[in-house]
CSV table of C-alpha atoms and ligand atoms in Angstrom, one decimal:
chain,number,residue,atom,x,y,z
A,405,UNK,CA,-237.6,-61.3,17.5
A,406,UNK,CA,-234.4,-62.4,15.6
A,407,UNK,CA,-231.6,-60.4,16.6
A,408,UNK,CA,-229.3,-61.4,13.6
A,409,UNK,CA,-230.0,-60.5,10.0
A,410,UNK,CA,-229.2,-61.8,6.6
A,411,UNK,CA,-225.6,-61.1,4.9
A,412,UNK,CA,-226.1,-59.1,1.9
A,413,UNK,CA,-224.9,-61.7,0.1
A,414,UNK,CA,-227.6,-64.1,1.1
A,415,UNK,CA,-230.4,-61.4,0.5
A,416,UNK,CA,-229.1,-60.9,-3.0
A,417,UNK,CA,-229.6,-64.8,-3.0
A,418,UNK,CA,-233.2,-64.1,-2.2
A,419,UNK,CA,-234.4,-61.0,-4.2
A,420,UNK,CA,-232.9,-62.9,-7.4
A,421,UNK,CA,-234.9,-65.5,-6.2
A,422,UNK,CA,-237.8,-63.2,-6.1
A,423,UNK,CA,-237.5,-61.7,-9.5
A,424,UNK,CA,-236.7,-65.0,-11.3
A,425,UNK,CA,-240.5,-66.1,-9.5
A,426,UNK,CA,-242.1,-63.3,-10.4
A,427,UNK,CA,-241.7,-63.3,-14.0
A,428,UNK,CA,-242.0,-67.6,-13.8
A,429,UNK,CA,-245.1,-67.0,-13.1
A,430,UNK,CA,-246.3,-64.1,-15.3
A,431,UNK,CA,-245.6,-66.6,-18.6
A,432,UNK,CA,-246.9,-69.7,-17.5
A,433,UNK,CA,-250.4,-71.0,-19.4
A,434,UNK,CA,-249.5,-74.9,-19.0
A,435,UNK,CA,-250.2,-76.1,-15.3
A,436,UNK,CA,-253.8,-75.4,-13.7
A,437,UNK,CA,-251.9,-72.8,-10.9
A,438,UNK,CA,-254.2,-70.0,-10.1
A,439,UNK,CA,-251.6,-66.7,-9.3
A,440,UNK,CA,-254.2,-63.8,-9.1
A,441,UNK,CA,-253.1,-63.6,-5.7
A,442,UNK,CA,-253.0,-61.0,-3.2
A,443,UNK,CA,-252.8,-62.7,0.5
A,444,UNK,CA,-251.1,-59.7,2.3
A,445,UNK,CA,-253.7,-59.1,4.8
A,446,UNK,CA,-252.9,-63.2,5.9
A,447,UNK,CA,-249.0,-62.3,6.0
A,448,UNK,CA,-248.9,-61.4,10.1
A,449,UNK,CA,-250.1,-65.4,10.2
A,450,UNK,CA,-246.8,-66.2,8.8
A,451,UNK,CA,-245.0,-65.8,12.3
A,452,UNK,CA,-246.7,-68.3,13.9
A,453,UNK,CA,-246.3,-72.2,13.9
A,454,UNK,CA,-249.7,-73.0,13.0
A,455,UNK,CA,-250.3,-76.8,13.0
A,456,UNK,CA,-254.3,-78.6,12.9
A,457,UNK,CA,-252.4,-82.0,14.6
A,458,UNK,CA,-255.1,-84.7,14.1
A,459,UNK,CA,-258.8,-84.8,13.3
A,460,UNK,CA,-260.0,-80.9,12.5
A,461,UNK,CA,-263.9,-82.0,13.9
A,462,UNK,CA,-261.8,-83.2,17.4
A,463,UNK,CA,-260.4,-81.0,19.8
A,464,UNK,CA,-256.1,-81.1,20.5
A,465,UNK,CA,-254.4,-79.9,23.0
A,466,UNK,CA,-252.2,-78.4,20.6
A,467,UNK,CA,-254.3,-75.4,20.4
A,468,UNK,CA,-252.1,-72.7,18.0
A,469,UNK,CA,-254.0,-73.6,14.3
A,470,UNK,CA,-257.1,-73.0,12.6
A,471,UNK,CA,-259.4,-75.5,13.1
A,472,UNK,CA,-262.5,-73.2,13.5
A,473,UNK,CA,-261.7,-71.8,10.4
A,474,UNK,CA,-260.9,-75.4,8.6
A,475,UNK,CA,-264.2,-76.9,9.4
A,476,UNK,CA,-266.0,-74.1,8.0
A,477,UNK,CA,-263.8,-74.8,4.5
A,478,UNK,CA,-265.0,-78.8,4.6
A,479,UNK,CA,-268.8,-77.2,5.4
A,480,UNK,CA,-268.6,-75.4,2.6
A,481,UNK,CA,-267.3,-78.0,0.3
A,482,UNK,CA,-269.4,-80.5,1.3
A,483,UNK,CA,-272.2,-78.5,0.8
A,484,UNK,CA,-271.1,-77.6,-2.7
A,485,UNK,CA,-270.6,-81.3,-3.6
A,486,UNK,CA,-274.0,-81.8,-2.2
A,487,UNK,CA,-272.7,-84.3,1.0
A,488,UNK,CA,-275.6,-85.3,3.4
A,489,UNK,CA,-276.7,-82.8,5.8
A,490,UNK,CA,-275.2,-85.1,8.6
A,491,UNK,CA,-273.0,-87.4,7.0
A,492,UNK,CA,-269.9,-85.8,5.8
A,493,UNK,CA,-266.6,-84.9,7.3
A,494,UNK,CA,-263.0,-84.0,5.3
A,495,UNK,CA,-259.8,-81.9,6.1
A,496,UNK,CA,-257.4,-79.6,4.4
A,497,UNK,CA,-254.3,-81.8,3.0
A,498,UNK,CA,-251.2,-80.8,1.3
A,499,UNK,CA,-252.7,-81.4,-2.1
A,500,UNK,CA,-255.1,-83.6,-4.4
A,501,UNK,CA,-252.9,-86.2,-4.5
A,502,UNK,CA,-252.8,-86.9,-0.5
A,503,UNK,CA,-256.9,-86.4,-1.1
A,504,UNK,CA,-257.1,-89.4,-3.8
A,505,UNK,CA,-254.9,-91.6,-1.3
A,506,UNK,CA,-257.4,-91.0,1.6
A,507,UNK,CA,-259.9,-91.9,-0.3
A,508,UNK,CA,-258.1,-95.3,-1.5
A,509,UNK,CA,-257.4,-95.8,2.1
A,510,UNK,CA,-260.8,-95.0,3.7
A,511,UNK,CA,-262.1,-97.5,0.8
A,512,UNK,CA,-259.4,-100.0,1.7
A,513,UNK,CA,-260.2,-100.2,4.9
A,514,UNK,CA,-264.0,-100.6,4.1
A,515,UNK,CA,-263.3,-103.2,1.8
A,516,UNK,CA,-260.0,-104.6,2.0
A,517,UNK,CA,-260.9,-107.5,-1.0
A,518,UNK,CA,-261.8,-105.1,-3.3
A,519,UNK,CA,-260.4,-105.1,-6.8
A,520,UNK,CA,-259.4,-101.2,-7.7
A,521,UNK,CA,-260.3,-99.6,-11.1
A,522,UNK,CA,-259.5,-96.7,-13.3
A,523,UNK,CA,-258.2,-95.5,-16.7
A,524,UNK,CA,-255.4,-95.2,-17.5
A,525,UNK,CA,-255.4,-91.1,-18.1
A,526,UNK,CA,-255.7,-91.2,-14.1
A,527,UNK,CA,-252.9,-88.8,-12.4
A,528,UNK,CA,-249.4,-90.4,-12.2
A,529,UNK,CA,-249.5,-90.4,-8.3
A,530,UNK,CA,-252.5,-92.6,-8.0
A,531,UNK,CA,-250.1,-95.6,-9.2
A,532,UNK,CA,-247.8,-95.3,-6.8
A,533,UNK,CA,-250.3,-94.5,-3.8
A,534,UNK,CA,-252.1,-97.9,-4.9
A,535,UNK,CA,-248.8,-99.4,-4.3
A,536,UNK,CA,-248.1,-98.3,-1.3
A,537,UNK,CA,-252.0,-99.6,0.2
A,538,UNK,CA,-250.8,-102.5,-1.6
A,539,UNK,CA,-254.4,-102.3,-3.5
A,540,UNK,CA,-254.5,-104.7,-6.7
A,541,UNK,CA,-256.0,-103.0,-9.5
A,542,UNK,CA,-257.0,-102.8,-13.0
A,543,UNK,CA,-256.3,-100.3,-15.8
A,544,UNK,CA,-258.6,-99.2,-17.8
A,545,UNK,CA,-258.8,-98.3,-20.8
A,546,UNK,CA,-259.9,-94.2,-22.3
A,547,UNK,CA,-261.8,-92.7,-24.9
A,548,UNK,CA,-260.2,-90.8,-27.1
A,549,UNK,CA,-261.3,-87.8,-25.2
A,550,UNK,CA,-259.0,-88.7,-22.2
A,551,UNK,CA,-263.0,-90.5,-20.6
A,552,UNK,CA,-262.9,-94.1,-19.2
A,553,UNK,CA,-263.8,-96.4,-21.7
A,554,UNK,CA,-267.2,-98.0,-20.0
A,555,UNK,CA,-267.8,-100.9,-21.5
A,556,UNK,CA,-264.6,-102.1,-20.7
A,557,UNK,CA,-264.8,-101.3,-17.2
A,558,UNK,CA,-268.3,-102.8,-17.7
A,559,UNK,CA,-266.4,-106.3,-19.2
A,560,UNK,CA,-263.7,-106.1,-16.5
A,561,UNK,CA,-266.0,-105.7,-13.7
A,562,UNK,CA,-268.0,-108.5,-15.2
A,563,UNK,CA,-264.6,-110.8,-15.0
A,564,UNK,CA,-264.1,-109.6,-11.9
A,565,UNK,CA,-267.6,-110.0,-10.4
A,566,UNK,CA,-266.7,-111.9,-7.5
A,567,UNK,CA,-265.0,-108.7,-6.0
A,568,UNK,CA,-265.8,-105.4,-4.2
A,569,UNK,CA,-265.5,-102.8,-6.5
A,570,UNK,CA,-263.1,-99.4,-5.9
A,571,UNK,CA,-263.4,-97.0,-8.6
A,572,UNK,CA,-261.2,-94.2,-9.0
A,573,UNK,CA,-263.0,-91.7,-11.4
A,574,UNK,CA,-261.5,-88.5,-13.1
A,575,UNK,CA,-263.7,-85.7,-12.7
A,576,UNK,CA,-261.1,-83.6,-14.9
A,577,UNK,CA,-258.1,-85.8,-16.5
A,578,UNK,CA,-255.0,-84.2,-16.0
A,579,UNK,CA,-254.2,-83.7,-19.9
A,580,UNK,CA,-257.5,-83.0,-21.2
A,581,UNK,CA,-259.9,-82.5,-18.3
A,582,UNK,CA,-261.6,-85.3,-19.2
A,583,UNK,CA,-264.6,-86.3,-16.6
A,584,UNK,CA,-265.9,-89.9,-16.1
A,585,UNK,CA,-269.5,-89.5,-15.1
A,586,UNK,CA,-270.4,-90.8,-12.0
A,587,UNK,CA,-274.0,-91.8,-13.2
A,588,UNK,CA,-272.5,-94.1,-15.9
A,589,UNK,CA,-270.4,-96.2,-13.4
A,590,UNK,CA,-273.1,-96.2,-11.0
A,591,UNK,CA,-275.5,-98.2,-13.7
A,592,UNK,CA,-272.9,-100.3,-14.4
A,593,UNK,CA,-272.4,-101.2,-11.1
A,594,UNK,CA,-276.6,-101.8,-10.7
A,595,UNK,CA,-276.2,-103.4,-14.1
A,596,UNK,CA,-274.4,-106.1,-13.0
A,597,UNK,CA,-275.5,-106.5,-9.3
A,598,UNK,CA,-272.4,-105.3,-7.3
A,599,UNK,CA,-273.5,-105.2,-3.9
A,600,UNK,CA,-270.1,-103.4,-2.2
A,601,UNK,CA,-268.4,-100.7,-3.9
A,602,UNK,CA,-267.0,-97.4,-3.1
A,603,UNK,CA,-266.4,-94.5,-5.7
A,604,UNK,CA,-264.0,-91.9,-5.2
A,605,UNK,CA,-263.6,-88.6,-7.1
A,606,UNK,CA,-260.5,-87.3,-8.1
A,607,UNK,CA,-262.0,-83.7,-8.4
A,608,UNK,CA,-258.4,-82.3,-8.3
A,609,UNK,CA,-258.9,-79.3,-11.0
A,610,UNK,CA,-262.4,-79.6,-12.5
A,611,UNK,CA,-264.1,-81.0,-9.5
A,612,UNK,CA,-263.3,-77.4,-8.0
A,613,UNK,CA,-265.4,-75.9,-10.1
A,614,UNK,CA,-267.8,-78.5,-11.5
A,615,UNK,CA,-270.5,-77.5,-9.8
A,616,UNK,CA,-270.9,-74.3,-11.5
A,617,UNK,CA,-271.3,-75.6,-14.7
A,618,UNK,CA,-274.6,-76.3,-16.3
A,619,UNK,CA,-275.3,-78.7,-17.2
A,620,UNK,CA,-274.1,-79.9,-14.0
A,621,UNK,CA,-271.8,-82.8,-14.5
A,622,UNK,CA,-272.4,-85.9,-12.6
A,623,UNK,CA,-269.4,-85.9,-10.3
A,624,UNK,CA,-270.8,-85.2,-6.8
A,625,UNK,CA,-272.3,-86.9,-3.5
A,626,UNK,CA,-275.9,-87.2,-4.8
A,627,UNK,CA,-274.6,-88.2,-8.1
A,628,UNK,CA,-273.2,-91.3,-5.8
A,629,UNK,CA,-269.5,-90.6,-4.9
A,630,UNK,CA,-268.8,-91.8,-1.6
A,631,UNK,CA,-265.6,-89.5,-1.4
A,632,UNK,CA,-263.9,-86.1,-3.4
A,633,UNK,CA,-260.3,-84.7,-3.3
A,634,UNK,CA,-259.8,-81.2,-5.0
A,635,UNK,CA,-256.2,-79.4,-5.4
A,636,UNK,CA,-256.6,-76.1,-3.5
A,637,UNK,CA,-254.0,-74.2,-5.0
A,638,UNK,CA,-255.4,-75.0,-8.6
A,639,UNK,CA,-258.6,-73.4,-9.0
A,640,UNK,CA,-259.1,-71.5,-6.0
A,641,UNK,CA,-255.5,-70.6,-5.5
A,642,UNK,CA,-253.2,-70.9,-2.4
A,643,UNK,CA,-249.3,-69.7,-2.1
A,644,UNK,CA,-248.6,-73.2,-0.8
A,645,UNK,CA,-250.1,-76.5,-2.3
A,646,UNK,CA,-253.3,-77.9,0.2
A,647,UNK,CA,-256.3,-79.5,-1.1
A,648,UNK,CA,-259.9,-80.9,0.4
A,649,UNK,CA,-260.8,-84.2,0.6
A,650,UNK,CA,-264.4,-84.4,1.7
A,651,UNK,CA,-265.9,-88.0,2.7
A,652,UNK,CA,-269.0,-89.6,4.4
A,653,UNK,CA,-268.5,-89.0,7.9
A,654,UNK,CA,-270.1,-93.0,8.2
A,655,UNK,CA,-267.5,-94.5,6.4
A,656,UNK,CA,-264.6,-92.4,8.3
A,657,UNK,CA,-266.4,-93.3,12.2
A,658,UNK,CA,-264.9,-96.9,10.9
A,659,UNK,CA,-261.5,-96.3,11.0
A,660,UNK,CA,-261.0,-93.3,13.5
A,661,UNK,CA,-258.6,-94.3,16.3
A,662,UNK,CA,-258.1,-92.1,19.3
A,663,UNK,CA,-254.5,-90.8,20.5
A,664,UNK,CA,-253.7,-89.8,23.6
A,665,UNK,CA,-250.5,-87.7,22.8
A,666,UNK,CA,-252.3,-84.9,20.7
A,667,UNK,CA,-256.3,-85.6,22.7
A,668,UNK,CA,-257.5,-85.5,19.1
A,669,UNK,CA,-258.2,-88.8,16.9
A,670,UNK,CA,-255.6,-89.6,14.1
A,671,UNK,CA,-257.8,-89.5,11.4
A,672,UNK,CA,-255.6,-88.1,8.6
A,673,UNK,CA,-252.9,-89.2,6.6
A,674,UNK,CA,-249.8,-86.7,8.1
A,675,UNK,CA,-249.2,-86.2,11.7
A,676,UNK,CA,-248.4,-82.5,11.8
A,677,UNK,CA,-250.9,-80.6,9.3
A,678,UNK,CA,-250.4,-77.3,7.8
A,679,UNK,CA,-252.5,-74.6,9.8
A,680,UNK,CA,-251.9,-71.8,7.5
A,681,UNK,CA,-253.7,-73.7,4.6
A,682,UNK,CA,-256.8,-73.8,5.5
A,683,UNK,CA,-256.7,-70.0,6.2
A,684,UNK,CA,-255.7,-69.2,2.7
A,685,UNK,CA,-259.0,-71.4,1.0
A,686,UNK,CA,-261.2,-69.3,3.8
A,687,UNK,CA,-260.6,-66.0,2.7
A,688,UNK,CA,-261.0,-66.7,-1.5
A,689,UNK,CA,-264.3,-68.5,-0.1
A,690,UNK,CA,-265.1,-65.8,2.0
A,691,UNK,CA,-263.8,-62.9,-0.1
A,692,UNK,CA,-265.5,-64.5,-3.1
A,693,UNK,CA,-268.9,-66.2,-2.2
A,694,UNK,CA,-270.6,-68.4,-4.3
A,695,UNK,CA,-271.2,-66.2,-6.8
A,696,UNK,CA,-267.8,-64.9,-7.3
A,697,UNK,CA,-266.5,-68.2,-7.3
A,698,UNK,CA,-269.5,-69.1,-10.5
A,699,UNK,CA,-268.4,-66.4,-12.2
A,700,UNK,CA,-264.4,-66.9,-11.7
A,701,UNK,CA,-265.3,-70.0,-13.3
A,702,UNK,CA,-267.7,-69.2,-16.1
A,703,UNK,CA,-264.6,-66.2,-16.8
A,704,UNK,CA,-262.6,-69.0,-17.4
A,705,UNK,CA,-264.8,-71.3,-19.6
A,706,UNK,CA,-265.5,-67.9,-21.9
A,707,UNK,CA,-261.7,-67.5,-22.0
A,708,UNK,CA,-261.1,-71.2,-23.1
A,709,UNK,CA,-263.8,-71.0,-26.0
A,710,UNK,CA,-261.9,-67.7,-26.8
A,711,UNK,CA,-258.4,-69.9,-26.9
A,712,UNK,CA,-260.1,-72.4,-28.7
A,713,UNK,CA,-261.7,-70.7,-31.2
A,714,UNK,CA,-259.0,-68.1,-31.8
A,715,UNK,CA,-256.7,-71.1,-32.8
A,716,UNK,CA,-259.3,-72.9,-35.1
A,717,UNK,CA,-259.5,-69.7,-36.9
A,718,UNK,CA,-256.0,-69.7,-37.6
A,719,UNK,CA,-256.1,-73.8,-38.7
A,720,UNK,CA,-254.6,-75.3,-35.6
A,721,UNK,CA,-256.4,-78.0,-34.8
A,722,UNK,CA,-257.2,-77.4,-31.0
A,723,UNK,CA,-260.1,-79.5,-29.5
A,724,UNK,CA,-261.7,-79.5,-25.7
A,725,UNK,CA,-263.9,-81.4,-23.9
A,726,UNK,CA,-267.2,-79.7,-23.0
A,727,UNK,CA,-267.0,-77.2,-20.4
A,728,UNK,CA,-263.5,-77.7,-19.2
A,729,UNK,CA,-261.1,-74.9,-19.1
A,730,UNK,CA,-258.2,-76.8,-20.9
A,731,UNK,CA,-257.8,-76.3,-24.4
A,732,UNK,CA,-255.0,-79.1,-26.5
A,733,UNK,CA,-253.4,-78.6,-29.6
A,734,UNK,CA,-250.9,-80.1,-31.7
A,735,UNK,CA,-247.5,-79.4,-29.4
A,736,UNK,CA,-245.6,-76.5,-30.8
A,737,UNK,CA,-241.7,-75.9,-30.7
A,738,UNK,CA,-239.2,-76.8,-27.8
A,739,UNK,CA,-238.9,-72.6,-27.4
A,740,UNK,CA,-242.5,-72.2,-27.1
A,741,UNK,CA,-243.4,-74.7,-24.9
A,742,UNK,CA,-240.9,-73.8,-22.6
A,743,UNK,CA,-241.1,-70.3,-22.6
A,744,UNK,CA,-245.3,-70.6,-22.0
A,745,UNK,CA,-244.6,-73.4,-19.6
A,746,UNK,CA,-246.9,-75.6,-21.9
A,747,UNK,CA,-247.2,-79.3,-20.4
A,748,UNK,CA,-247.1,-81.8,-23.0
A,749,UNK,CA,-247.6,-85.7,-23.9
A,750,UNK,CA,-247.6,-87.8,-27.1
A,751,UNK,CA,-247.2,-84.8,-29.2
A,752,UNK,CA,-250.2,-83.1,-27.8
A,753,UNK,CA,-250.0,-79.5,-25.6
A,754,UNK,CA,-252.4,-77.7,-23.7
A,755,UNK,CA,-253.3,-74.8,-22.3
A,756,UNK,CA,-255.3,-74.3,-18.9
A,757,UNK,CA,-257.3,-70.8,-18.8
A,758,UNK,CA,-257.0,-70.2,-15.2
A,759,UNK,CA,-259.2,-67.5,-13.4
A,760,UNK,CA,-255.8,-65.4,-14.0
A,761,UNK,CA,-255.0,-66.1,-17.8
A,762,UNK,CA,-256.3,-63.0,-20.1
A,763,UNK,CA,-257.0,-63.0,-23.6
A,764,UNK,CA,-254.1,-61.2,-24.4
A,765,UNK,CA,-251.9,-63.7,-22.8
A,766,UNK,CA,-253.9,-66.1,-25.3
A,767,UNK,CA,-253.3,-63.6,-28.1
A,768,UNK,CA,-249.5,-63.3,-27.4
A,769,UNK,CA,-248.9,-67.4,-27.4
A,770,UNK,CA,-250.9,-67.6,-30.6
A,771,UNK,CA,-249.1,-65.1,-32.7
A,772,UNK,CA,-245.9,-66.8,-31.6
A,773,UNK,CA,-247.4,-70.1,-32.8
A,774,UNK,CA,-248.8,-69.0,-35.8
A,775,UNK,CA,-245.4,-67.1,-36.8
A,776,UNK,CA,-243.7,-70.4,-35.8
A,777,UNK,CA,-246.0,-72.2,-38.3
A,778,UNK,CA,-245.4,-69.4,-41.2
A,779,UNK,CA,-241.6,-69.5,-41.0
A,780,UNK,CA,-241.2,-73.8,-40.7
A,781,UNK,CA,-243.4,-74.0,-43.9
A,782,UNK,CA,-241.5,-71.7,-45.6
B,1680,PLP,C1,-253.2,-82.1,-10.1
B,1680,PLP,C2,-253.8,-83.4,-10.1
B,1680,PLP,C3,-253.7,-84.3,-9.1
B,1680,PLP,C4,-252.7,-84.1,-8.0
B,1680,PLP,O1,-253.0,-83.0,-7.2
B,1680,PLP,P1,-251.9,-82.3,-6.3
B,1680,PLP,O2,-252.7,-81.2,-5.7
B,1680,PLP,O3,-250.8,-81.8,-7.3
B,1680,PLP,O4,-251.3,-83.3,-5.3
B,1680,PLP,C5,-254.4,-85.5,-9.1
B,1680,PLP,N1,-255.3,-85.7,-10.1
B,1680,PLP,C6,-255.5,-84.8,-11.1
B,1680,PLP,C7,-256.5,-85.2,-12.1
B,1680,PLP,C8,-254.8,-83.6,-11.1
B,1680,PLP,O5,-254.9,-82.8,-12.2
């Protein structure tokens, strides 16, 4: 196809590139990135321009994606997250974050006077998406666990009582995978009569796999989230970052609009939307079933307790939240956290045991901590 080829120079440029990724990725514990990989038999997709313009559920005569194959990804996650057999609809994103803003903007819509709450663990991009829906909101304030603080959402709400309600719940905090539990909030809300509210689910990392875990945290559709929005590259794993947002298909009938450039309805957030992603969540769904994907999880929660108890043993004081993956401890050395790729805050690492971390790799960072703590006390 392309007649002219890459100066040596430039390839150099991209095999150092290669190498310099490769071993990147072979140290890093920090950042919830799954990198047991292996899409080769996906790679002859990578010379085409694959695009799912517009709503996946609606034809477009652009017609070179993968929008068969993306609707059976939102069937699946809807199903997992326990949607209503005929109410639900969702599409593949570029990430979690575009995820939590459709949900802000689907509840915007719905209820444009609302007031918007949630802690103030929530992920950094939330802020700035509320800012750009020009949503008011409310901060709220966390446990010491990294959980929103209820009774003073329950206070603030009281204050407030005049307005719609938009919660933005954590089902996994970014620091310390802290969930806010769905069944909570929804009491408060009965609690104090709020008639309109919407709840949406930042699922991003433990939302993925939440459902496998029993007792089954109250995060989901029946538990009375009215949207979710999962990272796809985090647990599941993707080359490229995508995500899921899945919603009430109800809710999203409101605000469709119909455009006749594409024949699809603009629906989504982009205009042009990645056709490849959806391919890559397909075949770990497929490759993996459901009970591939429990045990990739439970693998990981065994590995955590590992991690966590391997470091109590040796008198760090490392804590988790109940049946998350992430394990914090007091933040070692500038060396070590780099070198691990350990992401840190107020003095306080962590590490994420994803499907791909072993328990040597836990071993290895330990020993360096440990002989870390030997040598300063010295
Ligand atoms: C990672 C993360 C996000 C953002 O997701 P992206 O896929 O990086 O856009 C949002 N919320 C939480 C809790 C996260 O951990």
């Amino acid at each position: 196809m392309q007649s002219k080829s890459l100066s040596d120079t430039d390839k150099k440029v991209l095999n150092n590139l290669l190498l310099q990724v490769e071993q990147k990725t072979a140290d890093f514990m920090g950042y919830p990135v799954s990198k047991d990989l292996d899409f080769s038999e996906l790679m002859p997709f990578l010379n085409y321009p694959m695009n799912n313009l517009g709503d996946p559920f609606v034809a477009c005569t652009y017609d070179v994606g993968s929008r068969e194959i993306e609707k059976e990804v939102i069937a699946f996650f809807a199903s997992l997250f326990r949607a209503e057999a005929d109410d639900w609809w969702g599409y593949v994103t570029n990430g979690g974050s575009e995820g939590n803003l459709y949900g802000l903007f689907l509840a915007r819509e719905l209820h444009p006077k609302a007031m918007v709450y949630y802690s103030e663990t929530t992920h950094y991009s939330v802020q700035k998406n509320l800012h750009l829906l020009n949503m008011p909101n409310i901060v709220i304030s966390t446990q010491e666990n990294g959980e929103i603080n209820y009774q003073d959402l329950e206070e603030t709400i009281r204050m407030n009582r005049q307005l719609p309600v938009i919660i933005m719940a954590n089902i996994g905090t970014t620091m310390t995978e802290a969930r806010d539990d769905i069944s909570k909030i929804k009491s408060i809300l009965k609690k104090l009569a709020i008639k309109n509210y919407y709840i949406h689910a930042d699922g991003a990392l433990s939302g993925s796999y939440s459902a496998f875990v029993e007792p089954r945290p109250a995060f989901d559709f029946a538990d009375g989230a009215d949207s979710i929005a999962i990272s796809g590259h985090k647990f599941f794993g993707s080359p490229m970052p995508c995500g899921v947002v899945v919603v009430k298909k109800s809710n999203r009938d409101r605000i469709a609009r119909s455009v006749a450039y594409i024949g699809s309805v603009d629906t989504t957030i982009t205009g042009s939307r990645n056709g490849h992603s959806p391919l890559f969540l397909w075949y770990t769904l497929k490759k993996l079933g459901l009970d591939g994907l429990k045990d990739r999880a439970l693998n990981c929660l065994e590995t955590a307790k590992y991690a966590l108890e391997k470091l109590n043993e040796y008198g760090i004081e490392a804590w988790q939240n109940p049946h998350t993956i992430t394990v914090n401890f007091p933040s070692p050395s500038a060396r070590i956290r780099q070198k691990w790729q350990l992401a840190s805050e107020s003095g306080w690492s962590h590490i994420i045991c994803m499907p791909n971390i072993e328990k040597t790799q836990v071993d290895d960072l330990i020993t360096e901590m440990v002989t870390e703590l030997l040598v300063t006390s010295k």
